[in-house]
Structures are given as structure tokens and as C-alpha cells.
Short mmCIF file of C-alpha atoms in Angstrom, two decimals:
data_model
loop_
_atom_site.label_atom_id
_atom_site.label_comp_id
_atom_site.label_asym_id
_atom_site.label_seq_id
_atom_site.Cartn_x
_atom_site.Cartn_y
_atom_site.Cartn_z
CA MET A 1 0.60 -0.35 -0.43
CA ASN A 2 1.12 3.75 -0.43
CA SER A 3 1.15 6.60 1.53
CA PRO A 4 -1.28 8.44 1.84
CA ALA A 5 0.51 11.40 0.98
CA THR A 6 1.15 9.59 -2.60
CA ASP A 7 -2.32 8.30 -3.06
CA ARG A 8 -2.76 12.05 -2.92
CA ALA A 9 -0.29 12.70 -5.31
CA ARG A 10 -1.29 10.50 -8.09
CA TYR A 11 -4.62 11.27 -7.86
CA ASP A 12 -4.28 15.11 -7.97
CA ARG A 13 -1.52 13.92 -10.55
CA ALA A 14 -4.24 11.14 -12.19
CA THR A 15 -6.54 14.13 -12.64
CA ALA A 16 -5.16 17.46 -13.30
CA HIS A 17 -7.42 17.77 -16.30
CA LEU A 18 -10.03 17.58 -14.39
CA ASP A 19 -12.20 19.85 -12.39
CA ALA A 20 -13.44 19.21 -9.05
CA PRO A 21 -16.01 18.79 -7.76
CA LEU A 22 -15.30 14.95 -8.62
CA ALA A 23 -15.47 11.91 -7.81
CA ILE A 24 -12.71 8.85 -8.83
CA VAL A 25 -12.21 5.01 -7.60
CA ASP A 26 -9.30 3.43 -8.13
CA LEU A 27 -8.96 0.05 -9.78
CA ASP A 28 -5.97 -1.51 -7.88
CA ALA A 29 -7.63 0.04 -4.09
CA PHE A 30 -10.72 -1.87 -5.92
CA ASP A 31 -9.85 -5.31 -7.07
CA ALA A 32 -7.26 -5.97 -3.96
CA ASN A 33 -10.43 -5.62 -2.36
CA ALA A 34 -12.01 -7.80 -4.45
CA ASP A 35 -10.21 -10.54 -4.03
CA ASP A 36 -9.68 -9.22 0.13
CA LEU A 37 -13.69 -10.25 -0.09
CA VAL A 38 -12.81 -13.62 -1.98
CA ARG A 39 -10.71 -14.31 0.53
CA ARG A 40 -12.21 -13.93 3.72
CA ALA A 41 -15.66 -15.81 2.04
CA ALA A 42 -13.34 -19.02 1.65
CA GLY A 43 -15.18 -20.76 -1.30
CA LYS A 44 -18.78 -19.34 -1.14
CA PRO A 45 -19.44 -16.95 -4.00
CA VAL A 46 -20.60 -13.49 -3.00
CA ARG A 47 -23.40 -11.62 -3.94
CA VAL A 48 -22.90 -7.90 -4.44
CA ALA A 49 -24.56 -5.18 -2.93
CA SER A 50 -25.11 -3.15 -6.20
CA LYS A 51 -26.70 -0.12 -3.15
CA SER A 52 -22.85 -0.43 -2.84
CA VAL A 53 -21.74 0.05 -5.87
CA ARG A 54 -24.16 2.02 -8.15
CA CYS A 55 -21.90 1.68 -11.40
CA ARG A 56 -23.00 -1.09 -13.76
CA ALA A 57 -19.73 -0.91 -15.73
CA LEU A 58 -17.91 -1.45 -11.55
CA LEU A 59 -20.58 -4.23 -11.45
CA GLU A 60 -19.62 -5.91 -14.00
CA ARG A 61 -16.33 -5.65 -13.15
CA VAL A 62 -16.48 -7.17 -10.13
CA LEU A 63 -19.21 -10.83 -10.91
CA ALA A 64 -15.81 -10.80 -13.82
CA ARG A 65 -13.80 -12.15 -10.89
CA PRO A 66 -13.62 -15.63 -9.51
CA GLY A 67 -15.53 -15.65 -6.05
CA PHE A 68 -18.19 -13.77 -7.08
CA ALA A 69 -21.55 -14.53 -8.64
CA GLY A 70 -24.90 -12.57 -9.17
CA ILE A 71 -26.30 -8.69 -7.62
CA MET A 72 -28.73 -8.23 -4.31
CA SER A 73 -30.56 -4.97 -5.81
CA TYR A 74 -32.13 -2.67 -3.52
CA THR A 75 -35.36 -1.72 -6.13
CA LEU A 76 -37.69 -3.41 -8.06
CA ALA A 77 -36.91 -0.75 -11.07
CA GLU A 78 -33.30 -1.68 -10.63
CA SER A 79 -34.00 -5.08 -10.36
CA LEU A 80 -35.41 -5.22 -14.38
CA TRP A 81 -33.08 -2.79 -15.01
CA LEU A 82 -29.67 -4.27 -14.65
CA ALA A 83 -31.48 -7.61 -15.23
CA ARG A 84 -32.48 -6.24 -19.18
CA SER A 85 -29.71 -5.16 -18.84
CA GLY A 86 -27.80 -8.50 -19.72
CA PHE A 87 -27.50 -9.61 -15.35
CA GLU A 88 -28.87 -12.95 -15.30
CA ASP A 89 -29.26 -13.60 -11.42
CA VAL A 90 -30.48 -10.40 -9.78
CA LEU A 91 -32.12 -11.12 -5.36
CA LEU A 92 -34.12 -7.54 -3.85
CA ALA A 93 -33.42 -7.58 -1.25
CA TYR A 94 -36.11 -5.42 0.51
CA PRO A 95 -39.76 -6.22 0.07
CA SER A 96 -41.73 -3.62 -2.98
CA THR A 97 -45.30 -2.38 -4.41
CA ASP A 98 -43.83 -1.45 -7.66
CA ARG A 99 -47.13 -2.31 -9.12
CA ALA A 100 -46.22 -1.47 -12.94
CA GLY A 101 -42.89 -3.43 -12.30
CA PHE A 102 -44.70 -6.61 -11.11
CA GLY A 103 -46.08 -6.61 -13.75
CA GLU A 104 -43.97 -6.23 -16.13
CA LEU A 105 -41.61 -9.35 -14.53
CA ALA A 106 -44.79 -11.05 -14.69
CA ASN A 107 -45.14 -10.42 -18.60
CA ASP A 108 -42.02 -10.82 -19.38
CA ALA A 109 -40.04 -14.29 -19.58
CA LYS A 110 -36.48 -13.27 -19.12
CA LEU A 111 -36.72 -10.87 -16.06
CA ALA A 112 -38.77 -13.74 -14.31
CA GLY A 113 -36.43 -15.54 -14.59
CA ALA A 114 -33.39 -13.34 -14.19
CA VAL A 115 -34.79 -11.29 -10.41
CA THR A 116 -35.96 -13.35 -7.18
CA VAL A 117 -37.95 -10.69 -5.59
CA MET A 118 -38.00 -10.07 -1.74
CA VAL A 119 -41.58 -11.25 0.92
CA ASP A 120 -41.99 -11.89 4.66
CA ASP A 121 -46.05 -11.75 4.45
CA PRO A 122 -48.36 -13.02 3.16
CA ALA A 123 -49.93 -10.02 1.45
CA GLN A 124 -47.08 -8.67 0.08
CA LEU A 125 -48.35 -11.99 -2.57
CA ASP A 126 -50.98 -10.48 -2.79
CA LEU A 127 -50.20 -7.57 -3.93
CA ILE A 128 -47.91 -9.38 -6.58
CA ASP A 129 -51.02 -10.46 -7.83
CA ALA A 130 -53.26 -8.13 -8.35
CA ALA A 131 -50.29 -6.46 -9.88
CA ARG A 132 -50.11 -9.35 -12.71
CA ASP A 133 -51.90 -7.15 -15.48
CA GLY A 134 -52.39 -11.12 -17.11
CA GLY A 135 -48.83 -11.27 -16.23
CA ALA A 136 -48.95 -15.50 -15.88
CA GLU A 137 -44.71 -15.95 -15.04
CA GLU A 138 -43.81 -18.03 -12.21
CA ILE A 139 -42.45 -15.47 -9.77
CA ARG A 140 -39.15 -16.22 -7.58
CA VAL A 141 -38.99 -15.58 -4.03
CA CYS A 142 -37.08 -15.40 -1.11
CA LEU A 143 -37.80 -15.19 1.61
CA GLU A 144 -36.17 -13.57 4.98
CA LEU A 145 -35.45 -14.26 7.94
CA ASP A 146 -35.53 -11.81 11.01
CA THR A 147 -31.82 -12.05 12.58
CA SER A 148 -31.26 -9.32 15.55
CA LEU A 149 -30.44 -10.66 18.95
CA ARG A 150 -33.14 -10.22 21.55
CA LEU A 151 -32.11 -10.05 25.31
CA PHE A 152 -33.80 -10.16 28.71
CA GLY A 153 -37.18 -11.67 27.23
CA GLY A 154 -37.55 -9.99 24.22
CA ARG A 155 -37.50 -6.69 26.18
CA VAL A 156 -33.38 -5.83 24.56
CA ARG A 157 -33.85 -5.57 20.63
CA ILE A 158 -30.18 -5.43 18.98
CA GLY A 159 -30.84 -5.60 15.40
CA ALA A 160 -32.15 -3.83 12.36
CA ARG A 161 -35.94 -3.50 12.04
CA ARG A 162 -36.33 -6.22 9.38
CA SER A 163 -38.82 -9.25 9.15
CA PRO A 164 -41.18 -10.73 10.65
CA LEU A 165 -40.51 -13.78 10.53
CA ARG A 166 -38.57 -15.03 13.33
CA GLU A 167 -38.92 -19.09 13.93
CA PRO A 168 -38.06 -21.38 12.01
CA ALA A 169 -41.79 -22.30 11.94
CA GLN A 170 -42.60 -19.15 11.15
CA LEU A 171 -40.46 -19.02 7.75
CA ALA A 172 -41.87 -23.23 7.31
CA GLY A 173 -45.10 -21.66 7.16
CA LEU A 174 -44.77 -19.25 4.43
CA ALA A 175 -42.71 -20.96 2.33
CA ARG A 176 -46.03 -23.90 2.12
CA ALA A 177 -48.02 -20.93 2.06
CA VAL A 178 -45.89 -19.81 -1.38
CA ALA A 179 -45.35 -23.53 -2.76
CA ALA A 180 -49.27 -23.59 -2.50
CA ARG A 181 -50.12 -20.02 -4.00
CA PRO A 182 -50.08 -21.05 -8.24
CA GLY A 183 -47.82 -18.02 -9.94
CA PHE A 184 -44.49 -18.46 -7.50
CA ARG A 185 -41.53 -20.57 -6.21
CA VAL A 186 -39.50 -20.55 -3.18
CA VAL A 187 -35.51 -20.23 -4.63
CA GLY A 188 -33.75 -18.39 -1.64
CA LEU A 189 -33.41 -17.40 2.22
CA MET A 190 -31.49 -14.24 3.60
CA ALA A 191 -30.47 -13.26 7.04
CA TYR A 192 -28.93 -10.49 6.91
CA GLU A 193 -26.90 -9.63 10.60
CA GLY A 194 -26.72 -5.73 10.34
CA HIS A 195 -25.84 -5.52 13.78
CA VAL A 196 -23.08 -7.39 13.48
CA ALA A 197 -22.00 -6.69 9.71
CA GLY A 198 -22.41 -3.16 9.51
CA VAL A 199 -21.55 -2.31 12.88
CA GLY A 200 -17.76 -1.71 13.45
CA ASP A 201 -16.05 -2.99 16.87
CA SER A 202 -12.95 -0.97 16.68
CA LEU A 203 -14.17 2.20 17.83
CA ALA A 204 -10.57 4.46 17.90
CA GLY A 205 -11.01 6.42 21.13
CA ARG A 206 -13.66 4.35 22.76
CA PRO A 207 -12.10 1.17 24.14
CA LEU A 208 -15.03 -0.04 26.52
CA ARG A 209 -17.35 0.04 23.75
CA SER A 210 -15.55 -1.12 21.11
CA ARG A 211 -14.88 -4.70 23.48
CA THR A 212 -18.91 -4.09 23.86
CA ILE A 213 -19.95 -4.16 20.46
CA ARG A 214 -17.44 -7.53 20.22
CA LEU A 215 -19.13 -9.03 23.21
CA MET A 216 -22.91 -8.53 21.69
CA GLN A 217 -21.84 -9.01 18.57
CA GLY A 218 -20.04 -12.34 19.71
CA ALA A 219 -23.62 -13.85 21.14
CA ALA A 220 -25.00 -12.86 18.40
CA ARG A 221 -23.60 -14.37 16.05
CA LYS A 222 -23.59 -17.86 17.99
CA GLU A 223 -26.97 -16.96 18.07
CA LEU A 224 -28.05 -16.49 14.89
CA ALA A 225 -25.63 -19.17 13.31
CA GLU A 226 -28.28 -22.39 15.60
CA ARG A 227 -31.22 -20.50 14.60
CA ARG A 228 -29.88 -20.27 11.30
CA ALA A 229 -29.34 -23.66 10.21
CA GLU A 230 -32.92 -24.92 11.76
CA VAL A 231 -34.68 -22.07 9.84
CA VAL A 232 -33.17 -23.96 6.67
CA ARG A 233 -33.34 -27.06 8.21
CA ALA A 234 -37.71 -26.14 8.35
CA VAL A 235 -37.79 -24.12 4.81
CA ARG A 236 -35.45 -26.93 3.36
CA ALA A 237 -37.76 -29.90 4.21
CA VAL A 238 -40.84 -27.48 2.53
CA VAL A 239 -38.65 -26.80 -0.51
CA PRO A 240 -35.86 -29.35 -0.45
CA ASP A 241 -34.60 -28.13 -4.15
CA LEU A 242 -33.64 -24.32 -2.27
CA GLU A 243 -31.37 -22.40 -4.81
CA PHE A 244 -29.24 -20.40 -2.06
CA VAL A 245 -29.17 -18.94 1.28
CA ASN A 246 -28.12 -15.94 1.64
CA GLY A 247 -26.11 -14.35 4.49
CA GLY A 248 -23.41 -11.48 6.17
CA GLY A 249 -22.36 -8.78 4.87
CA THR A 250 -19.47 -6.82 4.28
CA GLY A 251 -17.96 -6.94 7.44
CA SER A 252 -18.88 -10.39 8.76
CA VAL A 253 -17.81 -12.17 5.25
CA GLN A 254 -15.39 -15.19 7.23
CA GLN A 255 -17.62 -15.53 10.13
CA THR A 256 -20.78 -15.82 8.21
CA ALA A 257 -19.02 -18.09 5.23
CA ALA A 258 -18.31 -20.60 8.28
CA GLU A 259 -21.60 -21.47 8.54
CA ASP A 260 -22.97 -24.70 7.11
CA ALA A 261 -26.12 -23.51 6.11
CA VAL A 262 -25.19 -20.26 4.09
CA THR A 263 -24.81 -21.16 0.67
CA GLU A 264 -23.12 -17.20 -0.26
CA ILE A 265 -22.12 -14.25 1.13
CA ALA A 266 -23.72 -10.47 0.46
CA ALA A 267 -21.18 -7.97 0.07
CA GLY A 268 -20.29 -4.36 -1.67
CA SER A 269 -19.54 -2.16 0.63
CA GLY A 270 -16.06 -3.89 1.27
CA LEU A 271 -14.79 -3.02 -2.03
CA TYR A 272 -15.29 0.97 -1.89
CA VAL A 273 -14.27 1.03 2.56
CA PRO A 274 -16.31 4.09 3.38
CA ARG A 275 -15.17 5.75 6.70
CA LEU A 276 -17.75 3.50 8.14
CA PHE A 277 -15.67 0.51 7.86
CA ASP A 278 -12.40 1.39 9.12
CA ASN A 279 -13.79 0.35 12.26
CA TYR A 280 -13.11 -3.96 12.05
CA THR A 281 -10.97 -6.02 14.00
CA SER A 282 -11.92 -8.79 11.52
CA PHE A 283 -10.55 -7.38 8.19
CA SER A 284 -9.12 -3.96 6.87
CA GLY A 285 -9.31 -2.69 3.67
CA ARG A 286 -8.10 -0.10 1.23
CA PRO A 287 -9.90 2.87 0.48
CA ALA A 288 -11.18 3.00 -3.10
CA ALA A 289 -13.19 5.17 -3.90
CA LEU A 290 -12.87 9.17 -2.86
CA PHE A 291 -14.52 12.84 -3.55
CA ALA A 292 -12.59 15.55 -4.46
CA GLN A 293 -13.55 19.03 -3.43
CA PRO A 294 -11.66 22.34 -5.08
CA VAL A 295 -10.53 25.05 -2.46
CA VAL A 296 -12.08 27.76 -3.82
CA ARG A 297 -11.10 30.24 -0.14
CA ARG A 298 -9.01 31.17 2.19
CA PRO A 299 -10.71 33.05 4.77
CA GLY A 300 -7.62 33.31 7.58
CA VAL A 301 -4.44 31.28 8.92
CA GLY A 302 -5.07 27.41 9.22
CA VAL A 303 -8.21 27.96 7.00
CA VAL A 304 -9.33 26.63 3.68
CA THR A 305 -13.27 26.66 2.13
CA VAL A 306 -13.35 24.32 -0.22
CA LEU A 307 -17.24 24.50 -2.53
CA GLY A 308 -19.41 21.32 -1.60
CA GLY A 309 -19.15 18.72 0.12
CA GLY A 310 -22.16 18.43 2.62
CA TYR A 311 -22.82 14.61 1.01
CA PRO A 312 -24.32 12.85 4.01
CA ALA A 313 -24.65 9.22 4.74
CA SER A 314 -28.70 7.45 5.86
CA GLY A 315 -28.94 6.28 8.86
CA ALA A 316 -29.47 7.53 12.18
CA ALA A 317 -28.28 11.53 12.00
CA GLY A 318 -24.24 12.14 13.44
CA ALA A 319 -20.96 12.98 13.43
CA ASP A 320 -20.11 9.50 11.34
CA ARG A 321 -22.74 10.09 8.73
CA LEU A 322 -20.52 12.98 7.72
CA PRO A 323 -17.81 12.76 4.88
CA VAL A 324 -14.00 12.70 6.17
CA PRO A 325 -11.71 14.79 5.21
CA TYR A 326 -9.03 12.64 3.98
CA LEU A 327 -6.13 13.98 2.23
CA PRO A 328 -4.10 15.94 2.82
CA GLN A 329 -4.27 14.82 5.76
CA GLY A 330 -4.39 16.75 9.19
CA LEU A 331 -8.40 18.83 7.75
CA ARG A 332 -11.15 19.00 10.15
CA TYR A 333 -14.42 20.71 10.15
CA ASP A 334 -15.28 23.87 11.98
CA PRO A 335 -17.82 22.88 14.64
CA GLN A 336 -19.73 25.06 13.91
CA GLU A 337 -20.88 24.86 10.12
CA GLY A 338 -19.19 21.12 9.95
CA ALA A 339 -19.93 20.07 5.82
CA GLY A 340 -22.12 22.52 4.07
CA GLU A 341 -24.54 22.38 0.65
CA VAL A 342 -22.12 25.52 -1.19
CA GLN A 343 -19.40 25.51 1.14
CA THR A 344 -16.99 24.21 3.78
CA PRO A 345 -14.69 25.65 6.25
CA LEU A 346 -11.50 23.08 6.92
CA LEU A 347 -9.68 23.53 10.28
CA GLY A 348 -6.08 23.05 11.02
CA SER A 349 -2.40 23.73 9.77
CA PRO A 350 -1.96 21.60 6.13
CA ALA A 351 -4.63 24.42 5.00
CA ASP A 352 -1.68 26.66 4.99
CA ASP A 353 -0.32 24.92 2.55
CA LEU A 354 -3.36 24.93 -0.15
CA LEU A 355 -3.99 27.30 -2.94
CA ILE A 356 -7.02 28.47 -4.61
CA GLY A 357 -8.04 25.13 -6.67
CA ASP A 358 -6.12 22.84 -5.09
CA ARG A 359 -8.20 19.58 -3.87
CA VAL A 360 -9.28 17.70 -1.12
CA TRP A 361 -9.91 14.53 -1.14
CA PHE A 362 -12.56 13.16 1.05
CA ARG A 363 -14.18 9.75 1.33
CA HIS A 364 -17.26 9.30 2.11
CA ALA A 365 -18.80 7.74 5.49
CA LYS A 366 -20.85 4.89 3.46
CA ALA A 367 -20.33 3.23 0.11
CA GLY A 368 -23.23 3.39 -2.88
CA GLU A 369 -24.12 6.76 -1.58
CA LEU A 370 -21.18 9.34 -3.00
CA CYS A 371 -23.03 7.43 -6.42
CA GLU A 372 -26.06 9.52 -6.45
CA ARG A 373 -23.55 12.60 -6.22
CA PHE A 374 -21.48 12.37 -9.20
CA ASP A 375 -22.31 11.34 -12.51
CA THR A 376 -19.25 10.01 -13.71
CA LEU A 377 -16.65 8.29 -11.93
CA HIS A 378 -13.20 8.70 -12.61
CA LEU A 379 -10.75 5.17 -12.99
CA ILE A 380 -8.12 5.50 -12.63
CA GLU A 381 -4.62 2.85 -12.08
CA GLY A 382 -1.88 4.40 -11.15
CA ASP A 383 -1.09 7.43 -11.42
CA ARG A 384 -3.62 8.12 -14.69
CA VAL A 385 -6.87 7.78 -15.29
CA THR A 386 -7.76 5.03 -17.44
CA ALA A 387 -11.51 5.62 -18.21
CA GLY A 388 -15.00 6.88 -16.93
CA ALA A 389 -17.78 4.95 -15.49
CA ALA A 390 -21.10 6.01 -15.48
CA THR A 391 -23.14 6.26 -11.60
CA TYR A 392 -26.55 5.51 -11.70
CA ARG A 393 -26.83 9.16 -11.79
CA GLY A 394 -24.89 9.24 -14.78
CA GLU A 395 -27.28 7.27 -16.52
CA GLY A 396 -30.46 8.98 -15.36
CA ARG A 397 -31.41 6.28 -13.60
CA THR A 398 -32.24 7.26 -9.15
CA PHE A 399 -34.36 4.72 -7.82
CA LEU A 400 -34.93 6.03 -4.42
#
């Protein structure tokens, strides 16, 4: 790995002919991160979470690498668009109420064969049937398991509020309901342990909280591994030809891959390695996706102002949802202003070495959300931009 100063010089040279603001992906880092995900998956295929990439060219690039297979999408409209674009295995990770999309899916054999939709409630099946618009194609269905950790008799709940299905009998019951219903087929089971995969366990300057998180995650992994195995057995008793059992996320790849019941791993953020993925003991990656904002003002000693930069990430509002000034190292936000929509003051001694027109490089807090701010990702190899890749936004696609 290069030093931060070396990377900054490379990125500045590579993009000198471009005007900032701009976004890049360092392909050497991207490919190294992809290799690390495959290594950690230990032979199980990695399904790429498109929400964390949001660029068709980079989805194609990673899926061409050994160890990757299939996409995990986030809206039905996106799923259909990707399937029409030639992606043959698209798992929609969230339930949808897109009636027009379901009508298209039920009327197109190619799309119906490529896209699997998420279901955790019989009412979702009713909605799909009502939207068929005469289409008779069989809809591929994946069931989702609630992975949350319940403590003290259920009085404490840790984990995302996703599926209402938690126990083996509940999943098996819905599998039977789908099997008995014409026009649907259960092909998969998904369980995303976000409280393990998406929560860092090594927080700088917070050793007690870090230890608490590690203890929670250890308990959560043990409980979920046992329950997931029971659920898979129960569902396979109803659907012997179940095609896949999906689990994991960037932060838990190797732990989830070790479960015999899991057949594939989901991951996406580990390709770009945004700032929220710096705080893990289980792996480390190379920042691959960055954006640059130009210096437009020098208000005083130890201060520069860059254009824009207020790109907060989703989730509970807080300082950890803001991008972080990355290169040159040592810059920080003004606590009175933070990251602004049209300008962002930055403080620190490195500011005195920055001139009008110089770049400050930032890392976004989360992965693919960066692509909602830029229409192009400039792909860097060494110290050259070798291509420009359109983001979803650049292709005129804003799915959420």
C-alpha cells in the first residue's frame, strides 16, 4: 500500500485535467478489496450488493472476477433494469410495492427468470398477484429471516427492524403458503445480520464501547448461527430444491461463510471501503472511492473553504454520517459549520499549504451513496485516469 501522501500526489496528477468537484475509484484498491472479500468468503460465492456500488461498469468488473456471482439489488425498478442490461441473477433484498414493475416481471419470461423478489408477508403475495396485469410468469421468491438479537426475554432488541419472520415454524409456514399458491416459487432464504456486518467493533478512543460491541456481536453470531441452521432445515423440508441461503455483509464475511447452512455471502461496501468500515478488527481494506472538492477561499490562517461537500449518509443522524476530509491529512470540520451544501470550511495546519484551486480529497461515510452526488466515477490506474464510468445517476437512474 502507498502512503497517504503518495496517493494524494497520484490522484492529483491523474485528475489534473479535470475540474473538481469529481469522484474517483482507484482500481488497484478496488481489485485488492475484491480479492480480500473472496479470500474471506473461503470458497463461497460473494453476491454483490448493488446499493454499495451503483455503477454498472464496476458491477460488471467485479462479477467478472472469480469468486463473485449474482447481484443483490435494492428496488424492483433497479432489478428489472439490471436484468434487461444482461445481469442474469438479481436478488431484490427488500419487499416492493411497485405494481408496474411486478406487472412487467409477470409478463416477461426473461425478467422472471433473472429476478428474485423478497417476501416476508402473505400480503406481499396478494399485491403481486393484483399487479400481474394478465401475466402468468412464475415469480421467484426469497424469504427473509429476522436476525436481531433478543435479550432479557425479548425486552431488549439489537438489530435492524426488517422481517417479522423469526422462528423456523414461521419461515416454513410461509414457504408452504408460497408453494401452495400458483405463480410463485420459493428459491432462496436471506438473513442479513446488520448488527454484526455493519457495526464496527474497534472505535478509536472508545475501548469500553468497542469491547461491549464485540461481546454483543459474539453472542449474536452464536445465537444466529444456531437459529439460521434450524430455519434452513425447516424450509428445506418444505422446499428441498432451495437454490441459495444468503447471509452476511462486508463486516462479517468470514464468520458467516463458516456456517454450513449458508451457501453464499452478500457484500458490497468492502469494494469501496468508506469511512464507516475503518473500525473493524476482522478485516482492513483500502479506500477505493473518493471525491475531491476544490479550495475556493482562504479565510485566514489555518483555514480553507472548499466548494460543497455536504453529503451526509443515511442512518441515524450524527457526526459519523459525514464524509471525512482525507487528503491532505490533518484537516477537520469547523464545529460551527460542519459539512455544508455549498461550501465547507476546513481547519488545520495543512490548510496553510493549500492554494485556490487545489483539491481536498474526502471519503464518504457509506459506500454507494456517493454515487447519488456524481454522474461519473473517474477510474484511476496508477497515476492515470483510464476511463470514466457512469454512475446510476449518470445514466439517469435514481431509484430511491
